[in-house]
Coordinates of C-alpha atoms and ligand atoms in Angstrom, one line a residue:
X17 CA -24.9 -10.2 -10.0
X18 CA -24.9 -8.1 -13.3
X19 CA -21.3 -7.1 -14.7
X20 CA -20.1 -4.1 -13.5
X21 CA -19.3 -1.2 -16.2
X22 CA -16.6 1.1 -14.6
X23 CA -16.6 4.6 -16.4
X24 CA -13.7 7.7 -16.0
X25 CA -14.5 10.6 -13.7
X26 CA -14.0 13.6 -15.6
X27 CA -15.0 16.9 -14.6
X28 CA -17.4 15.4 -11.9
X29 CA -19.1 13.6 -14.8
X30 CA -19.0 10.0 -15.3
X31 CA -18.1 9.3 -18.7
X32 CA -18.4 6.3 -20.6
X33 CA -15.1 4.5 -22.4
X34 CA -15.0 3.0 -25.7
X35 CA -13.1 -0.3 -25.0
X36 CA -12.6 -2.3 -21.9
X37 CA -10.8 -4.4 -20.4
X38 CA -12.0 -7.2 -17.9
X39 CA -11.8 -7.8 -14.2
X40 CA -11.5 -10.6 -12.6
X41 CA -13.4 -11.8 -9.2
X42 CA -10.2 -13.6 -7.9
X43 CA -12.5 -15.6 -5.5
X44 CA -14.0 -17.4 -8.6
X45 CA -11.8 -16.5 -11.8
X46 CA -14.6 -14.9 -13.5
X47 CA -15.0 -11.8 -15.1
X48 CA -17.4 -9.5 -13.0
X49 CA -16.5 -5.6 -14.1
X50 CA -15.8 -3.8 -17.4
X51 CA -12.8 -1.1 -17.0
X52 CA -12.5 1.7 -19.2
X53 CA -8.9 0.8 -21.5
X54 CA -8.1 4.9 -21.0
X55 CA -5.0 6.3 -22.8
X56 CA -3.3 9.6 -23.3
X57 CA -6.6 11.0 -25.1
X58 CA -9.1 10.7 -21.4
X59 CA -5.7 11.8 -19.4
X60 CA -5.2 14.9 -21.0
X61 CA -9.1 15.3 -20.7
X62 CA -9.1 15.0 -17.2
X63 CA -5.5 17.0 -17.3
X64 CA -7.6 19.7 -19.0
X65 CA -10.2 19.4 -16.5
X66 CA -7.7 19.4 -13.2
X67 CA -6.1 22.3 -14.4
X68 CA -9.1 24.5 -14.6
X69 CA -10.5 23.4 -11.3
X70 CA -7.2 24.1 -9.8
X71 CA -7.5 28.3 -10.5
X72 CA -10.3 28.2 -7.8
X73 CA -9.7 24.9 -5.8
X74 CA -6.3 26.3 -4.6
X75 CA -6.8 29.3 -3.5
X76 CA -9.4 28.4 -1.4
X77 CA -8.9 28.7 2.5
X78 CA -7.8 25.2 4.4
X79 CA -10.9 25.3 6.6
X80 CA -12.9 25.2 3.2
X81 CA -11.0 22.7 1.7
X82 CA -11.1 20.4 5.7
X83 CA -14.7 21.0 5.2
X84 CA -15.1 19.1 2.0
X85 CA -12.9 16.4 2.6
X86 CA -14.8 15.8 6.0
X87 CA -17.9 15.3 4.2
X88 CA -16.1 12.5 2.1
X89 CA -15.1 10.9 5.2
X90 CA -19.2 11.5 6.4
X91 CA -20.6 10.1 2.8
X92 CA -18.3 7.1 2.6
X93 CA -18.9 6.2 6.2
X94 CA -22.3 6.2 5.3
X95 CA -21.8 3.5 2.9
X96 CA -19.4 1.3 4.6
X97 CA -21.4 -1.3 4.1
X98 CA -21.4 -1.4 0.5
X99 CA -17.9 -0.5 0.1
X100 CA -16.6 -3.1 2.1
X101 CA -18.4 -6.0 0.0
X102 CA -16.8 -4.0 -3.3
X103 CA -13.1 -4.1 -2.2
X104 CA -13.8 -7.9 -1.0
X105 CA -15.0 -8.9 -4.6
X106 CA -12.7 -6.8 -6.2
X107 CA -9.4 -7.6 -4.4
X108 CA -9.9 -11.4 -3.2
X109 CA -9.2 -10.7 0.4
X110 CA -12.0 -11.8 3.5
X111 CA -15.1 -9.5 4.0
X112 CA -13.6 -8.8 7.3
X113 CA -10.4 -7.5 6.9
X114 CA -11.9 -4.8 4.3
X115 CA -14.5 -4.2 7.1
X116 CA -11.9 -4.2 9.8
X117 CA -9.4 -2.6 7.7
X118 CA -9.5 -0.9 4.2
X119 CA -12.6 1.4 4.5
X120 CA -12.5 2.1 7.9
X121 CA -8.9 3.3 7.0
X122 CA -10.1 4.9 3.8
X123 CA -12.2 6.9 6.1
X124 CA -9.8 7.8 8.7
X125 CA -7.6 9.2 5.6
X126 CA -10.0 12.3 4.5
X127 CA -10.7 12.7 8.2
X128 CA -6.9 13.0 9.5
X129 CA -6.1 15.2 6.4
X130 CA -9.1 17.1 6.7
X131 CA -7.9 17.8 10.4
X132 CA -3.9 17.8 9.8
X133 CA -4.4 20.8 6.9
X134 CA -6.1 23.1 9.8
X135 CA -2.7 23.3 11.7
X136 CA -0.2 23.4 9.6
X137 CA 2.2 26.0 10.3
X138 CA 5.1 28.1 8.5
X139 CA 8.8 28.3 9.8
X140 CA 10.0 31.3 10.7
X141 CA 14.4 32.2 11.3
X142 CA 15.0 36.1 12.7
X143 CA 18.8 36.8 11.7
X144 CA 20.0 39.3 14.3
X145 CA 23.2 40.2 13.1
X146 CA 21.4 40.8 9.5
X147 CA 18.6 42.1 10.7
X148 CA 16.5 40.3 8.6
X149 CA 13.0 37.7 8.9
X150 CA 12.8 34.8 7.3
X151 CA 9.4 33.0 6.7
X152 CA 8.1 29.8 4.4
X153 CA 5.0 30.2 2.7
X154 CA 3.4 26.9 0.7
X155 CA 1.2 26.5 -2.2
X156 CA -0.2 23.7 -3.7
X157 CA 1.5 22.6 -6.7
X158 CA -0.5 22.1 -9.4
X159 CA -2.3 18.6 -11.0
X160 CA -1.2 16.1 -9.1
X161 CA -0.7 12.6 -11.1
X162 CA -1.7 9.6 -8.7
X163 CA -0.9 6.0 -9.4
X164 CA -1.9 3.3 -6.8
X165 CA -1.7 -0.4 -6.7
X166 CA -4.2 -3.4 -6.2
X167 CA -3.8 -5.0 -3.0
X168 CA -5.4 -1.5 -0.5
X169 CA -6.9 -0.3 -3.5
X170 CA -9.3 2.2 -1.7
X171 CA -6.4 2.5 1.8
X172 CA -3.2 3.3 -0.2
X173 CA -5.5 5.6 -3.2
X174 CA -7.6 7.8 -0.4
X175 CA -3.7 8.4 1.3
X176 CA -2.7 10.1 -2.1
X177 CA -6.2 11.9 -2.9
X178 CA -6.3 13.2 0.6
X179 CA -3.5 15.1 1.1
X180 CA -3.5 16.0 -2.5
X181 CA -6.5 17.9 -2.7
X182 CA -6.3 19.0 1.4
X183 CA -2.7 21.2 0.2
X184 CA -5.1 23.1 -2.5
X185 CA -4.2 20.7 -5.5
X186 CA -6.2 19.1 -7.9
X187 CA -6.4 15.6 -9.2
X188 CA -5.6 12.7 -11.8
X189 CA -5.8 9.3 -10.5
X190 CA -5.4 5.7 -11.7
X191 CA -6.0 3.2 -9.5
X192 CA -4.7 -0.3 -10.7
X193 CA -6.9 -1.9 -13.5
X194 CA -7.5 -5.3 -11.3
X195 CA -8.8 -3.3 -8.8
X196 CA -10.6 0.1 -9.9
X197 CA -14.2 -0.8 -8.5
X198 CA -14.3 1.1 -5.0
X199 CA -12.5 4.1 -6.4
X200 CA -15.1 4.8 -9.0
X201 CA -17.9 4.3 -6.9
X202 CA -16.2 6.3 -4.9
X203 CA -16.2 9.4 -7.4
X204 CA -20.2 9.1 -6.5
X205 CA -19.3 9.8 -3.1
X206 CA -17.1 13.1 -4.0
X207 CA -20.6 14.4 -6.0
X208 CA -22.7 13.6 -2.7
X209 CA -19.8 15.5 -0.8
X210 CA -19.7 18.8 -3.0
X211 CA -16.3 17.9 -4.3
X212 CA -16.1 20.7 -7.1
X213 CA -16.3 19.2 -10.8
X214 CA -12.5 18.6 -11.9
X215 CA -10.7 18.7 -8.3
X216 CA -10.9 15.1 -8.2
X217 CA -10.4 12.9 -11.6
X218 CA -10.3 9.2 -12.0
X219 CA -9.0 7.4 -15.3
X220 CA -9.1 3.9 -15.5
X221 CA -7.2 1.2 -17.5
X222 CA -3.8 -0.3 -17.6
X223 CA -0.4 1.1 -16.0
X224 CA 1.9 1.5 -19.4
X225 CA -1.0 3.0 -21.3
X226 CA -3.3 4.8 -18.4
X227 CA -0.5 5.4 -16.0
X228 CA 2.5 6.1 -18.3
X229 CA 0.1 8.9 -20.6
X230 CA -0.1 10.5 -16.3
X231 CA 4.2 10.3 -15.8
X232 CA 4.9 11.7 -19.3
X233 CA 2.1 14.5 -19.4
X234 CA 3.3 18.0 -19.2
X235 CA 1.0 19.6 -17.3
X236 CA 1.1 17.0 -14.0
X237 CA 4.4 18.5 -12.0
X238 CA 3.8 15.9 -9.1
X239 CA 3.6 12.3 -9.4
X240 CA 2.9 10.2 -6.1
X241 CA 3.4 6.2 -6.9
X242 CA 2.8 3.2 -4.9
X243 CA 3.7 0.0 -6.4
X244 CA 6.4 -2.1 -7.8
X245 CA 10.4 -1.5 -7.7
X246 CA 10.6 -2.5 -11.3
X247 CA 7.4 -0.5 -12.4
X248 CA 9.2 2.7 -10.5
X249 CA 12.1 2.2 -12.3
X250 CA 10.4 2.6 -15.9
X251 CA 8.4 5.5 -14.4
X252 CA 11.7 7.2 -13.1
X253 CA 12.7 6.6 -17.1
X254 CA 9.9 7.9 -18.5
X255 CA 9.5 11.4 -15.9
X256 CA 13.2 12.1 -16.3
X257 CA 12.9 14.4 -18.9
X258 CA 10.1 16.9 -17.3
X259 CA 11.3 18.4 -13.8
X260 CA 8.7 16.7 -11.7
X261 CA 8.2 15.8 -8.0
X262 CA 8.1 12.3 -7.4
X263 CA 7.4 10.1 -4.3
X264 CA 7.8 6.2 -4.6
X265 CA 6.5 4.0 -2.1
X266 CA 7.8 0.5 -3.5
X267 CA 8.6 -2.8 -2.4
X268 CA 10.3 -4.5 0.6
X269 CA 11.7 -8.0 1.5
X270 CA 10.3 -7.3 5.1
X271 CA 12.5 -9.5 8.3
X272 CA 11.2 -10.0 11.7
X273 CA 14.0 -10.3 14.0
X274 CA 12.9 -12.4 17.0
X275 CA 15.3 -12.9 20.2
X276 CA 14.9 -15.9 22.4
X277 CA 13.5 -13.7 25.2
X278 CA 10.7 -12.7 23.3
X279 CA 7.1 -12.9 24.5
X280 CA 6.7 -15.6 22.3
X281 CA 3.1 -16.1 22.5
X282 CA 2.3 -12.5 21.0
X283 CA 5.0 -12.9 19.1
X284 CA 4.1 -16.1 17.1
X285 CA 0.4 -14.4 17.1
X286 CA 1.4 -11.0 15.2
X287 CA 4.1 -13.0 12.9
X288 CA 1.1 -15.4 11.4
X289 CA -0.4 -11.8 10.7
X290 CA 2.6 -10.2 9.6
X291 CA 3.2 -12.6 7.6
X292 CA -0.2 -13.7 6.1
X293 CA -2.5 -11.0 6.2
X294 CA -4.5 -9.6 3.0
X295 CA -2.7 -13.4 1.1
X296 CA 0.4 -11.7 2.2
X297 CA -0.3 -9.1 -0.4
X298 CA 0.6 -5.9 1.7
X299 CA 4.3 -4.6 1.4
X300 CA 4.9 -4.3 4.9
X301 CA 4.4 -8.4 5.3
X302 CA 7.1 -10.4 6.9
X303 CA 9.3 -12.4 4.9
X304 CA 12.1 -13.4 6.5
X305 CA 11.7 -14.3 9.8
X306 CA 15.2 -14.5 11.8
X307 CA 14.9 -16.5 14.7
X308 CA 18.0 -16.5 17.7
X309 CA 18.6 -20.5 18.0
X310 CA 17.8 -21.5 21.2
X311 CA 14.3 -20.8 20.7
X312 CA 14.6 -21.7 17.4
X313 CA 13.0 -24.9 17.4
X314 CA 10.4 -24.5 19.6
X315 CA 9.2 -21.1 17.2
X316 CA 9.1 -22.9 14.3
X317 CA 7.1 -25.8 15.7
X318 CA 4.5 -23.8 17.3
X319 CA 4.2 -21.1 14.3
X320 CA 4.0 -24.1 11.4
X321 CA 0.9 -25.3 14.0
X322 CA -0.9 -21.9 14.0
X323 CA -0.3 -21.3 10.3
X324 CA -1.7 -24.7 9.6
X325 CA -5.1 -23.7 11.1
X326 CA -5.5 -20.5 9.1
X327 CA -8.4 -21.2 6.7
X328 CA -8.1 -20.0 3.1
X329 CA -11.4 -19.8 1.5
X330 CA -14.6 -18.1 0.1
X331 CA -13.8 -14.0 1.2
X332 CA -17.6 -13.6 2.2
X333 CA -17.1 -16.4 5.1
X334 CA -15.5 -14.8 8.7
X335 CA -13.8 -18.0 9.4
X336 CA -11.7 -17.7 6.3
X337 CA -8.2 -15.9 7.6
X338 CA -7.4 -15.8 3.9
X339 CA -9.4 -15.0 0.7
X340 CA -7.5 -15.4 -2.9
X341 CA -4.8 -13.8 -4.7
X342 CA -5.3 -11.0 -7.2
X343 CA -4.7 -13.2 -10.1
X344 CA -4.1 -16.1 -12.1
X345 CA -1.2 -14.7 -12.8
X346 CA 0.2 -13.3 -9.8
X347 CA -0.6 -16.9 -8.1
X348 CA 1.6 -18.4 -10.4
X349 CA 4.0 -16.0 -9.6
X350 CA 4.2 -17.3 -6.1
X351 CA 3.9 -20.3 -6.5
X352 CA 7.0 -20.1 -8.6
X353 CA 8.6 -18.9 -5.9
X354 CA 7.7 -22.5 -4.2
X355 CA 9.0 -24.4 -6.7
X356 CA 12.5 -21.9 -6.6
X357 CA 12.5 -22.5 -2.8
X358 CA 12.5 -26.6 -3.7
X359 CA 14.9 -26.6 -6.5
X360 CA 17.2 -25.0 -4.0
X361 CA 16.9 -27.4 -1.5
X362 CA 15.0 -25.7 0.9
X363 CA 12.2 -27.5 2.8
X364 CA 8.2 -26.8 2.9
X365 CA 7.2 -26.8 6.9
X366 CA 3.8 -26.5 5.9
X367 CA 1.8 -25.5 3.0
X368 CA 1.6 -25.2 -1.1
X369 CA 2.7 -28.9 -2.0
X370 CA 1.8 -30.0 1.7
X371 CA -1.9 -29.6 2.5
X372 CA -4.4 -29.4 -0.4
X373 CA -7.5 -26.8 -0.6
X374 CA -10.3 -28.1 -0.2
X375 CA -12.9 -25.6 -1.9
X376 CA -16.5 -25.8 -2.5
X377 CA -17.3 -26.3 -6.7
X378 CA -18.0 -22.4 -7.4
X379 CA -14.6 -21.6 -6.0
X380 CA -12.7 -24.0 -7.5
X381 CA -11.4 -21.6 -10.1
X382 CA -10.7 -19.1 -7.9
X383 CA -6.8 -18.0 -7.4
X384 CA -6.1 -19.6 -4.0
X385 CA -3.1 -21.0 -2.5
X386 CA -2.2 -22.4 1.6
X387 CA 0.3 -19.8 3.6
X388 CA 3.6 -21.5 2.6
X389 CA 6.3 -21.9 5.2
X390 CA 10.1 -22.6 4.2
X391 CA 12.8 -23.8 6.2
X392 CA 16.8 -24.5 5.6
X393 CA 17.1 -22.1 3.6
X394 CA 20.3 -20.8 2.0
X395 CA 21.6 -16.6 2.7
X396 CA 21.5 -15.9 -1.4
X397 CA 18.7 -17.4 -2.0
X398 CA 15.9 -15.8 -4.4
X399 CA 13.5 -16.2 -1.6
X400 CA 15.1 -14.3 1.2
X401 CA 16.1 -12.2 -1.4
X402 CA 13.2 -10.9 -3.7
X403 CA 9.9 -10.0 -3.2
X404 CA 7.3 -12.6 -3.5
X405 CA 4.1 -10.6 -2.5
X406 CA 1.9 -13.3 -1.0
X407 CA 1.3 -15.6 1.4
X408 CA 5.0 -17.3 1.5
X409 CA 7.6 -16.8 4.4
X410 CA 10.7 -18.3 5.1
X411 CA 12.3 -19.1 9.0
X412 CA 16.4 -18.8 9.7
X413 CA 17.9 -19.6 12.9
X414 CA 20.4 -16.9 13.7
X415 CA 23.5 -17.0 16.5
X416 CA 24.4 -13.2 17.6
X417 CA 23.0 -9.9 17.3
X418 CA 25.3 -8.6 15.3
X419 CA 24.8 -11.5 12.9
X420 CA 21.3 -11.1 12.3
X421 CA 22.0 -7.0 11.3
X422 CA 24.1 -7.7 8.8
X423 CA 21.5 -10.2 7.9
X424 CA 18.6 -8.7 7.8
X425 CA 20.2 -5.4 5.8
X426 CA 21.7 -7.9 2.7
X427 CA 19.0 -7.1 0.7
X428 CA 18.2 -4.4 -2.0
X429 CA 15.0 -3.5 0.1
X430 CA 14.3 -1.2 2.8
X431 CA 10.3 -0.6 3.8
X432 CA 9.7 -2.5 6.9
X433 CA 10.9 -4.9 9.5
X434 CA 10.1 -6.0 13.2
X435 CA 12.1 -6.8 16.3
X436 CA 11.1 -8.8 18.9
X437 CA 12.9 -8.6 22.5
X438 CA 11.5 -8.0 26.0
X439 CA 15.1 -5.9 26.5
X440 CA 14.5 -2.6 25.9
X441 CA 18.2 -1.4 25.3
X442 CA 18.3 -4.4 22.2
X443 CA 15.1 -3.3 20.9
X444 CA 16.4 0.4 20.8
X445 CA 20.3 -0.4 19.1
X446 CA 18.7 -2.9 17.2
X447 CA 15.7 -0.7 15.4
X448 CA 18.4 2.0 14.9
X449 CA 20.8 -0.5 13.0
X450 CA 18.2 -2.5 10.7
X451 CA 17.9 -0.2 7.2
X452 CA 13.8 0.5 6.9
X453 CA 11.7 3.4 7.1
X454 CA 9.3 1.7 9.7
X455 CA 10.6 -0.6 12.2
X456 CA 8.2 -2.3 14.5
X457 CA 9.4 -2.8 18.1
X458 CA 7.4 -5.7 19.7
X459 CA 4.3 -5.2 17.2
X460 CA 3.7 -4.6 13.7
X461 CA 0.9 -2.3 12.0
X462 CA 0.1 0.0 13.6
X463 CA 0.2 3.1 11.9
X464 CA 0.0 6.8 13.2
X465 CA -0.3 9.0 10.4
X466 CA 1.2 11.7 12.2
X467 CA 4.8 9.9 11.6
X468 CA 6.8 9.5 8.5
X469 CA 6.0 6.4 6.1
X470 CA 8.1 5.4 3.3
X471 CA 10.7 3.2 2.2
X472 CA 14.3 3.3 2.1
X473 CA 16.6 1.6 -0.3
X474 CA 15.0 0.3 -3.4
X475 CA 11.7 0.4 -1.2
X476 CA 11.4 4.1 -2.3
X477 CA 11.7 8.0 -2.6
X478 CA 10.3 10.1 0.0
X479 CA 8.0 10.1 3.0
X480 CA 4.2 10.4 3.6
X481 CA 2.1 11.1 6.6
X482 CA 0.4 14.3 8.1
X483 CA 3.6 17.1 7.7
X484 CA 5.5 14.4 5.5
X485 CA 2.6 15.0 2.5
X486 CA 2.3 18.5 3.1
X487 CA 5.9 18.7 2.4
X488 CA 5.6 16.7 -0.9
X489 CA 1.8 18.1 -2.0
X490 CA 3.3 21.8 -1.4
X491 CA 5.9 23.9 -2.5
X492 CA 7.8 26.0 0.0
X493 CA 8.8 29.2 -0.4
X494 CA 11.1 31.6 1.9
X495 CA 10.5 35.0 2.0
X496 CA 13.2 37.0 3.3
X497 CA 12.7 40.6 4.6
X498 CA 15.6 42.8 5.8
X499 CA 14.0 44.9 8.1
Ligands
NDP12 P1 2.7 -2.3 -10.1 O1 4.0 -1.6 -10.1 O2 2.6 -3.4 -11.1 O3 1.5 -1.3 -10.4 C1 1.3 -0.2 -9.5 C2 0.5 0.8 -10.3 O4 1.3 1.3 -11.4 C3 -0.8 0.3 -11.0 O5 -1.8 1.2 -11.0 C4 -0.3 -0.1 -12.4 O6 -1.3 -0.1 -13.3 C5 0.6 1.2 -12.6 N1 1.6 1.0 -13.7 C6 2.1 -0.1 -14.2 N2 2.9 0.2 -15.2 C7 3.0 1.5 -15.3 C8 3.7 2.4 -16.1 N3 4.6 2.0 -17.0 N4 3.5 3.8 -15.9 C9 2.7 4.2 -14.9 N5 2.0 3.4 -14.2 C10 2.1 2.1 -14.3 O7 2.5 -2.8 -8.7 P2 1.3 -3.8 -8.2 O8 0.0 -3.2 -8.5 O9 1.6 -5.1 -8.7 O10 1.5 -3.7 -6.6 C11 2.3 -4.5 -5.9 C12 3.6 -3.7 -5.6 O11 3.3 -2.5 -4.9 C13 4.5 -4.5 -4.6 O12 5.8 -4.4 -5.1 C14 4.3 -3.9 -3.3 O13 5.4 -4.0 -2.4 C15 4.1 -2.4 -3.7 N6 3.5 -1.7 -2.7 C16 4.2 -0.8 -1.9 C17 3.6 -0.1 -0.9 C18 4.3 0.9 -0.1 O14 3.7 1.7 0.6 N7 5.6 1.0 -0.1 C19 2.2 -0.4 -0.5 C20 1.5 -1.3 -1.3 C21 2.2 -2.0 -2.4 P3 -2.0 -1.6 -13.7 O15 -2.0 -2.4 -12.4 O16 -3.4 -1.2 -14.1 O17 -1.2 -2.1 -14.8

């Protein structure tokens, strides 16, 4: 396949960089696209360019603005296909998940926004004894600066374009430079769907060039961020001076909380997902999985069987579960973690260190790794503590209900957890106890966008979702009249 040469979206004109940096097909370790190294010069071109578009772009009606956006949803639908073979090369994870998953959600994004916009409503307050009328009015606020990370790359950067441009604003966008493929091919997509030139603006390259020339420019009031805790921090740093509107969707340390009255068999089933899916590489994965003791035993037995017959392999093959990590780098990274887990004297069920890969010649460079399962492991330690971000995930036995709250809240994270009972009283007192923005009762995934998303903790600022990204993509305004 000839090497792919990404170029910036600016103005609805694809414009060439002068330097690059590489990217890496994870599934072989070799260099497969050229991304544009963009600093603060292409940002405040494409700053320039959002600005402009944004006179006409927001004053435009919300059933002109749905109409675009549903063509989006129309022209990438189209090209499924081809998108979900780009994400897979890009990213490392299996054909089918992007297929089953990423574009298909991608999709549904521009559609649900496109839909959502149409009935938003005002609030309205009569004061009586005043005799007065209070309404809201919203408008769009302005350039809005998107940042998005590398493991949903076109999921998590359509739920920021989407509501961006559906509330009347215009764009900047950086998608993460490991993984900028399907969002500039995608820029060909908002030129087949009439996207005005300068609504919509990509600029690639790397996050504390690229991104931070976005968080420090003076003319981008809003700045939506998905990605690390550590990375939000610095951004948080580097916005403080400018009065800007910021949503953080960050990190989490993710427990499953699983009685002994659980239906164990779906159970086990969704916690090798939850745990596993997309290399473990999705914030929402489990990992900490708390397990009440008498069923303890016979969990762990059966769920270090089902995770030992998850395939890791080539990404384009169905019958891998797993495809590779991002990077060299971030493999390491976990498998640091392994050796961290060791060195504390915890114990490898099954896994890295316990069943070798065994991977055809071209893939031998490629960044895999087995799904990891620790045991014995210690309250404090670094691995039921921070973040590892791939396929790693330890089990706990755990005596009392009140036990496993306390527990399961001792971290710094708050995003996401699950709770498995078959009482429905538990599964209510427990969800409302455990400190995440989503809490999955007897499941895990599955989204409506009509309810809030974010994280709590240092998992995040803010909430997204159909009236949730309204809130943040608009600004209210009340009008009051005395009558
Ligand atoms: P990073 O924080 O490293 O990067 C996220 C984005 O920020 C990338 O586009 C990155 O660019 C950019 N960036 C890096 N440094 C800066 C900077 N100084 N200023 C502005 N932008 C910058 O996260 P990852 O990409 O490694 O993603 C993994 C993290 O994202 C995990 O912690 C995961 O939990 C979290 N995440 C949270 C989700 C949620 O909804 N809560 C969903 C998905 C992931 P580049 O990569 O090009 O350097």
């Amino acid at each position: 396949m000839e090497e792919v040469v990404v170029a910036n979206f600016i103005n609805g004109e694809f414009v060439p960089a002068s330097s690059y940096v590489p990217s890496f097909d994870p599934s072989t370790g070799k260099v497969w696209a050229k991304i544009p190294d963009s600093g603060a010069e292409e940002v405040d071109k494409a700053v320039t360019a959002a600005k402009t578009a944004f006179k006409t772009w927001s004053v435009k009606s919300a059933e002109e603005r749905s109409k675009v956006l549903m063509k989006i949803a129309e022209k990438l639908e189209a090209r499924m296909a081809e998108f979900v073979e780009l994400e897979s090369r890009d990213q490392g994870k299996p054909l089918w998940l992007s297929k089953a998953v990423d574009i298909p959600r991608a999709v549904h994004n521009f559609r649900v926004f496109a839909s959502s916009v149409l009935h938003d409503t005002n609030r309205s307050s009569v004061m009586n004894a005043a005799n007065a009328v209070n309404y809201t009015v919203r408008d769009p606020v302005g350039v809005a600066g998107l940042i998005s990370p590398w493991n949903l790359p076109l999921y998590l950067l359509s739920f920021k374009i989407a509501p961006a441009i559906a509330a009347g604003n215009t764009v900047v966008a950086k998608p993460s430079e490991m993984t900028s493929v399907s969002a500039w091919k995608l820029c060909e997509v908002f030129n087949e769907a009439g996207v005005p030139p300068g609504v919509i603006n990509l600029v690639f390259g790397v996050g504390p060039k690229a991104g931070e020339a976005i968080v420090v420019h003076p003319d981008v009031p809003l700045i939506s961020f998905t990605g690390g805790t550590v990375t939000a921090k610095r951004l948080k740093t580097s916005a403080a001076p400018f009065s800007k509107k910021l949503s953080l969707e960050l990190g989490g340390k993710n427990p499953a909380v699983i009685f002994a009255d659980a239906d164990m068999e779906k159970c086990i089933a969704t916690t090798i997902r939850s745990s596993f899916l997309n290399q473990g590489e999705i914030c929402l994965c489990t990992s900490r999985i708390y397990v009440e003791k008498p069923a303890y035993e016979d969990f762990l037995k059966k769920f270090v069987e089902e995770t030992k017959k998850l395939k890791v392999g080539n990404p384009r093959e169905d019958s891998s579960f797993m495809g590779a990590l991002i990077s060299k780098e971030h493999l390491e990274k976990v498998k640091g973690y392994v050796k961290v887990g060791v060195e504390e004297g915890a114990t490898i069920a099954c896994g890295e260190g316990k069943e070798s890969l065994d991977l055809p010649a071209e893939y031998k460079d490629g960044y895999y790794m087995r799904p990891t399962v620790f045991t014995d492991l210690k309250d404090d330690s670094r691995l039921m503590k921070e973040e590892i971000f791939g396929p790693v995930t330890c089990v706990v036995p755990f005596d009392t209900e009140e036990e496993v709250i306390v527990k399961a809240n001792d971290v710094q994270y708050g995003l996401a957890a699950t709770v498995w009972t078959q009482d429905v009283s538990r599964l209510h007192r427990v969800s409302r106890k455990i400190q995440a923005g989503t809490v999955w009762a007897n499941c895990w995934l599955v989204r409506d966008l009509n309810m809030p998303f974010g994280g709590m903790k240092d998992s995040g600022t803010g909430r997204e979702g159909c009236v949730d990204s309204m809130d943040f993509y608009t600004e209210q305004k009340t009008i009051c009249l005395k009558l």
